[in-house]
mmCIF file of N, CA and C in Angstrom:
data_model
loop_
_atom_site.group_PDB
_atom_site.id
_atom_site.type_symbol
_atom_site.label_atom_id
_atom_site.label_comp_id
_atom_site.label_asym_id
_atom_site.label_seq_id
_atom_site.Cartn_x
_atom_site.Cartn_y
_atom_site.Cartn_z
ATOM 1 N N MET A 269 4.703 -43.372 -19.932
ATOM 2 C CA MET A 269 4.801 -43.407 -18.474
ATOM 3 C C MET A 269 5.427 -41.721 -18.726
ATOM 4 N N CYS A 270 4.372 -41.415 -16.846
ATOM 5 C CA CYS A 270 4.427 -40.272 -16.600
ATOM 6 C C CYS A 270 4.842 -39.810 -15.146
ATOM 7 N N ILE A 271 5.755 -38.768 -15.439
ATOM 8 C CA ILE A 271 7.068 -38.769 -14.165
ATOM 9 C C ILE A 271 6.318 -37.785 -13.960
ATOM 10 N N ARG A 272 6.054 -37.052 -12.544
ATOM 11 C CA ARG A 272 5.989 -35.995 -12.151
ATOM 12 C C ARG A 272 7.347 -35.737 -11.266
ATOM 13 N N ASP A 273 7.346 -34.241 -11.294
ATOM 14 C CA ASP A 273 7.863 -33.076 -10.022
ATOM 15 C C ASP A 273 7.667 -33.347 -8.896
ATOM 16 N N ARG A 274 8.478 -33.664 -8.178
ATOM 17 C CA ARG A 274 8.590 -33.471 -6.024
ATOM 18 C C ARG A 274 7.241 -32.224 -5.877
ATOM 19 N N ASP A 275 6.623 -31.897 -5.559
ATOM 20 C CA ASP A 275 5.725 -30.771 -4.877
ATOM 21 C C ASP A 275 6.768 -29.785 -4.127
ATOM 22 N N TYR A 276 6.411 -28.579 -4.796
ATOM 23 C CA TYR A 276 7.593 -27.383 -4.268
ATOM 24 C C TYR A 276 6.456 -26.544 -3.808
ATOM 25 N N HIS A 277 7.289 -26.484 -2.684
ATOM 26 C CA HIS A 277 6.619 -25.266 -1.364
ATOM 27 C C HIS A 277 7.831 -24.510 -0.789
ATOM 28 N N ARG A 278 7.438 -23.054 0.043
ATOM 29 C CA ARG A 278 8.284 -22.753 1.069
ATOM 30 C C ARG A 278 7.533 -21.606 1.639
ATOM 31 N N LEU A 279 8.170 -21.147 3.169
ATOM 32 C CA LEU A 279 7.704 -20.276 3.478
ATOM 33 C C LEU A 279 8.391 -19.104 3.135
ATOM 34 N N ASP A 280 8.420 -17.435 3.231
ATOM 35 C CA ASP A 280 9.130 -16.617 3.776
ATOM 36 C C ASP A 280 8.751 -15.553 4.059
ATOM 37 N N LEU A 281 9.259 -15.107 5.923
ATOM 38 C CA LEU A 281 8.571 -14.423 6.324
ATOM 39 C C LEU A 281 9.609 -12.919 6.362
ATOM 40 N N GLY A 282 9.315 -12.036 6.000
ATOM 41 C CA GLY A 282 10.021 -10.507 6.351
ATOM 42 C C GLY A 282 9.036 -9.715 6.902
ATOM 43 N N MET A 283 10.212 -8.171 7.555
ATOM 44 C CA MET A 283 9.695 -7.410 8.536
ATOM 45 C C MET A 283 10.221 -5.889 7.808
ATOM 46 N N ASN A 284 9.391 -4.862 7.856
ATOM 47 C CA ASN A 284 10.223 -3.727 7.473
ATOM 48 C C ASN A 284 9.803 -2.794 8.268
ATOM 49 N N TRP A 285 11.248 -1.729 8.965
ATOM 50 C CA TRP A 285 10.811 -0.039 9.393
ATOM 51 C C TRP A 285 11.040 0.757 8.771
ATOM 52 N N ASN A 286 10.486 1.373 9.167
ATOM 53 C CA ASN A 286 10.861 2.823 8.563
ATOM 54 C C ASN A 286 10.628 4.637 9.279
ATOM 55 N N LEU A 287 12.071 4.771 9.930
ATOM 56 C CA LEU A 287 12.130 5.757 10.461
ATOM 57 C C LEU A 287 12.323 6.830 10.265
ATOM 58 N N HIS A 288 11.616 8.417 10.366
ATOM 59 C CA HIS A 288 11.705 9.308 9.662
ATOM 60 C C HIS A 288 11.985 10.784 11.301
ATOM 61 N N LYS A 289 13.115 11.144 10.850
ATOM 62 C CA LYS A 289 13.324 12.534 11.678
ATOM 63 C C LYS A 289 13.808 13.469 10.416
ATOM 64 N N GLY A 290 13.215 14.828 10.485
ATOM 65 C CA GLY A 290 13.381 15.961 9.648
ATOM 66 C C GLY A 290 13.578 15.833 8.655
ATOM 67 N N ASP A 291 14.957 15.874 7.704
ATOM 68 C CA ASP A 291 15.022 15.299 6.523
ATOM 69 C C ASP A 291 15.245 14.133 6.263
ATOM 70 N N TRP A 292 15.881 13.612 7.157
ATOM 71 C CA TRP A 292 15.995 11.907 7.434
ATOM 72 C C TRP A 292 15.524 10.757 7.388
ATOM 73 N N SER A 293 15.799 10.093 6.737
ATOM 74 C CA SER A 293 14.483 8.972 6.578
ATOM 75 C C SER A 293 15.281 7.332 6.106
ATOM 76 N N LEU A 294 15.632 6.763 7.159
ATOM 77 C CA LEU A 294 16.228 5.753 7.221
ATOM 78 C C LEU A 294 15.251 4.205 6.964
ATOM 79 N N ASP A 295 14.974 3.286 5.796
ATOM 80 C CA ASP A 295 13.984 2.139 6.119
ATOM 81 C C ASP A 295 15.103 0.732 5.687
ATOM 82 N N MET A 296 15.069 -0.386 7.001
ATOM 83 C CA MET A 296 15.329 -0.805 7.282
ATOM 84 C C MET A 296 14.305 -2.835 6.945
ATOM 85 N N PHE A 297 15.367 -4.110 6.855
ATOM 86 C CA PHE A 297 14.192 -4.555 6.121
ATOM 87 C C PHE A 297 15.039 -6.198 6.901
ATOM 88 N N PHE A 298 14.271 -7.058 7.107
ATOM 89 C CA PHE A 298 14.818 -8.274 7.847
ATOM 90 C C PHE A 298 13.678 -9.407 7.049
ATOM 91 N N GLN A 299 14.864 -10.461 6.538
ATOM 92 C CA GLN A 299 13.351 -11.239 5.539
ATOM 93 C C GLN A 299 14.265 -12.840 6.183
ATOM 94 N N ILE A 300 13.660 -13.677 6.392
ATOM 95 C CA ILE A 300 14.561 -15.117 6.290
ATOM 96 C C ILE A 300 13.606 -15.724 4.896
ATOM 97 N N LEU A 301 13.719 -16.504 4.213
ATOM 98 C CA LEU A 301 13.763 -17.491 3.039
ATOM 99 C C LEU A 301 13.621 -18.665 3.098
ATOM 100 N N ASN A 302 12.748 -19.627 2.887
ATOM 101 C CA ASN A 302 12.415 -20.883 3.230
ATOM 102 C C ASN A 302 12.996 -21.357 4.657
ATOM 103 N N ILE A 303 11.532 -20.603 5.237
ATOM 104 C CA ILE A 303 12.050 -20.882 6.642
ATOM 105 C C ILE A 303 12.240 -22.024 7.200
ATOM 106 N N TYR A 304 11.354 -23.136 6.391
ATOM 107 C CA TYR A 304 11.765 -24.877 7.163
ATOM 108 C C TYR A 304 12.446 -25.370 6.636
ATOM 109 N N ASN A 305 13.342 -24.755 5.501
ATOM 110 C CA ASN A 305 14.283 -25.515 4.774
ATOM 111 C C ASN A 305 14.106 -26.047 3.998
ATOM 112 N N ARG A 306 13.202 -26.344 3.654
ATOM 113 C CA ARG A 306 12.750 -27.646 2.354
ATOM 114 C C ARG A 306 13.692 -27.389 1.691
ATOM 115 N N GLU A 307 14.013 -28.689 0.397
ATOM 116 C CA GLU A 307 14.938 -28.980 0.008
ATOM 117 C C GLU A 307 14.126 -29.087 -1.730
ATOM 118 N N ASN A 308 13.953 -27.684 -1.755
ATOM 119 C CA ASN A 308 12.947 -28.009 -3.085
ATOM 120 C C ASN A 308 13.862 -28.261 -4.584
ATOM 121 N N VAL A 309 12.925 -28.988 -5.813
ATOM 122 C CA VAL A 309 14.054 -28.815 -6.580
ATOM 123 C C VAL A 309 14.245 -28.103 -7.998
ATOM 124 N N LEU A 310 15.643 -27.496 -8.246
ATOM 125 C CA LEU A 310 15.195 -26.313 -9.360
ATOM 126 C C LEU A 310 15.707 -27.048 -10.969
ATOM 127 N N ILE A 311 16.316 -27.400 -10.768
ATOM 128 C CA ILE A 311 16.663 -28.876 -12.160
ATOM 129 C C ILE A 311 16.692 -29.606 -11.909
ATOM 130 N N ARG A 312 16.153 -30.784 -12.906
ATOM 131 C CA ARG A 312 16.169 -32.192 -12.476
ATOM 132 C C ARG A 312 16.522 -32.613 -14.125
ATOM 133 N N ASN A 313 17.839 -33.238 -13.608
ATOM 134 C CA ASN A 313 18.633 -34.015 -14.998
ATOM 135 C C ASN A 313 18.822 -35.890 -14.362
ATOM 136 N N TRP A 314 18.603 -36.252 -15.442
ATOM 137 C CA TRP A 314 18.239 -37.521 -15.623
ATOM 138 C C TRP A 314 19.296 -38.477 -16.385
ATOM 139 N N GLU A 315 20.286 -39.775 -15.657
ATOM 140 C CA GLU A 315 20.709 -40.144 -15.981
ATOM 141 C C GLU A 315 20.641 -41.305 -16.324
ATOM 142 N N THR A 316 20.524 -41.393 -17.819
ATOM 143 C CA THR A 316 19.532 -43.031 -18.254
ATOM 144 C C THR A 316 20.872 -44.150 -18.552
ATOM 145 N N ASP A 317 21.732 -44.512 -18.102
ATOM 146 C CA ASP A 317 22.876 -44.983 -18.440
ATOM 147 C C ASP A 317 22.216 -46.370 -18.814
ATOM 148 N N GLU A 318 21.989 -47.574 -17.309
ATOM 149 C CA GLU A 318 20.808 -48.168 -16.647
ATOM 150 C C GLU A 318 19.660 -48.121 -16.743
ATOM 151 N N LYS A 319 19.263 -47.648 -15.473
ATOM 152 C CA LYS A 319 18.304 -47.325 -14.847
ATOM 153 C C LYS A 319 18.133 -46.013 -14.515
ATOM 154 N N PRO A 320 17.062 -45.420 -15.334
ATOM 155 C CA PRO A 320 17.107 -43.691 -15.097
ATOM 156 C C PRO A 320 16.862 -44.041 -13.723
ATOM 157 N N GLU A 321 17.742 -42.842 -13.307
ATOM 158 C CA GLU A 321 17.670 -41.719 -12.257
ATOM 159 C C GLU A 321 18.022 -40.420 -12.018
ATOM 160 N N PRO A 322 17.208 -39.780 -11.305
ATOM 161 C CA PRO A 322 17.161 -38.362 -11.306
ATOM 162 C C PRO A 322 18.074 -37.928 -10.398
ATOM 163 N N ASP A 323 18.680 -36.585 -10.962
ATOM 164 C CA ASP A 323 20.025 -36.095 -10.508
ATOM 165 C C ASP A 323 19.564 -34.530 -10.231
ATOM 166 N N ASP A 324 19.104 -34.088 -8.760
ATOM 167 C CA ASP A 324 18.404 -33.106 -8.542
ATOM 168 C C ASP A 324 19.307 -31.974 -7.741
ATOM 169 N N MET A 325 19.313 -31.145 -8.526
ATOM 170 C CA MET A 325 19.729 -29.637 -7.881
ATOM 171 C C MET A 325 18.486 -28.963 -7.129
ATOM 172 N N GLY A 326 19.018 -29.110 -5.925
ATOM 173 C CA GLY A 326 18.497 -27.912 -4.912
ATOM 174 C C GLY A 326 18.658 -26.448 -5.184
ATOM 175 N N MET A 327 17.436 -26.159 -4.556
ATOM 176 C CA MET A 327 17.497 -24.153 -4.545
ATOM 177 C C MET A 327 17.822 -24.177 -3.617
ATOM 178 N N LEU A 328 17.749 -22.809 -2.591
ATOM 179 C CA LEU A 328 18.798 -22.032 -1.270
ATOM 180 C C LEU A 328 17.586 -22.423 -0.040
ATOM 181 N N PRO A 329 18.677 -23.175 0.683
ATOM 182 C CA PRO A 329 18.442 -23.347 1.719
ATOM 183 C C PRO A 329 17.867 -22.431 3.058
ATOM 184 N N LEU A 330 17.855 -22.292 3.698
ATOM 185 C CA LEU A 330 17.232 -21.254 5.148
ATOM 186 C C LEU A 330 17.744 -20.142 4.622
ATOM 187 N N LEU A 331 17.574 -18.998 4.388
ATOM 188 C CA LEU A 331 18.281 -17.938 4.355
ATOM 189 C C LEU A 331 18.190 -16.745 4.389
ATOM 190 N N PRO A 332 18.216 -16.153 5.421
ATOM 191 C CA PRO A 332 18.129 -14.874 6.162
ATOM 192 C C PRO A 332 19.063 -14.272 5.659
ATOM 193 N N THR A 333 18.045 -12.543 5.452
ATOM 194 C CA THR A 333 18.551 -11.165 5.126
ATOM 195 C C THR A 333 18.606 -10.261 5.533
ATOM 196 N N PHE A 334 19.299 -8.962 5.319
ATOM 197 C CA PHE A 334 19.213 -7.996 6.671
ATOM 198 C C PHE A 334 19.831 -6.967 5.210
ATOM 199 N N GLY A 335 18.873 -5.627 5.240
ATOM 200 C CA GLY A 335 19.160 -3.728 4.667
ATOM 201 C C GLY A 335 18.727 -2.818 5.336
ATOM 202 N N PHE A 336 19.515 -2.106 4.744
ATOM 203 C CA PHE A 336 18.982 -0.810 4.862
ATOM 204 C C PHE A 336 19.232 -0.128 3.993
ATOM 205 N N ARG A 337 18.126 1.391 3.960
ATOM 206 C CA ARG A 337 18.398 2.405 2.616
ATOM 207 C C ARG A 337 18.264 3.581 3.464
ATOM 208 N N ALA A 338 19.582 4.538 3.798
ATOM 209 C CA ALA A 338 19.237 5.653 4.065
ATOM 210 C C ALA A 338 19.218 7.070 2.999
ATOM 211 N N GLU A 339 17.715 8.232 3.103
ATOM 212 C CA GLU A 339 17.586 9.024 2.545
ATOM 213 C C GLU A 339 17.980 10.227 3.292
ATOM 214 N N PHE A 340 19.000 11.663 2.817
ATOM 215 C CA PHE A 340 19.152 12.443 3.520
ATOM 216 C C PHE A 340 19.240 13.420 2.676
#
């Protein structure tokens, strides 16, 4: 018996900005992970009491992140 895992795919987008003024530098970023919020499987455990059934643990849902780094 051959058991396949579900297909895995996701779409991530990111943007970066770099600002410079004299000796100062500011780098900013904005990212969105898993844009279409697909429930990808990270870990699959099998319950084998009576009928084998998977118990899936999913990955991160839609996740926006942002940040910055300053140098002077």
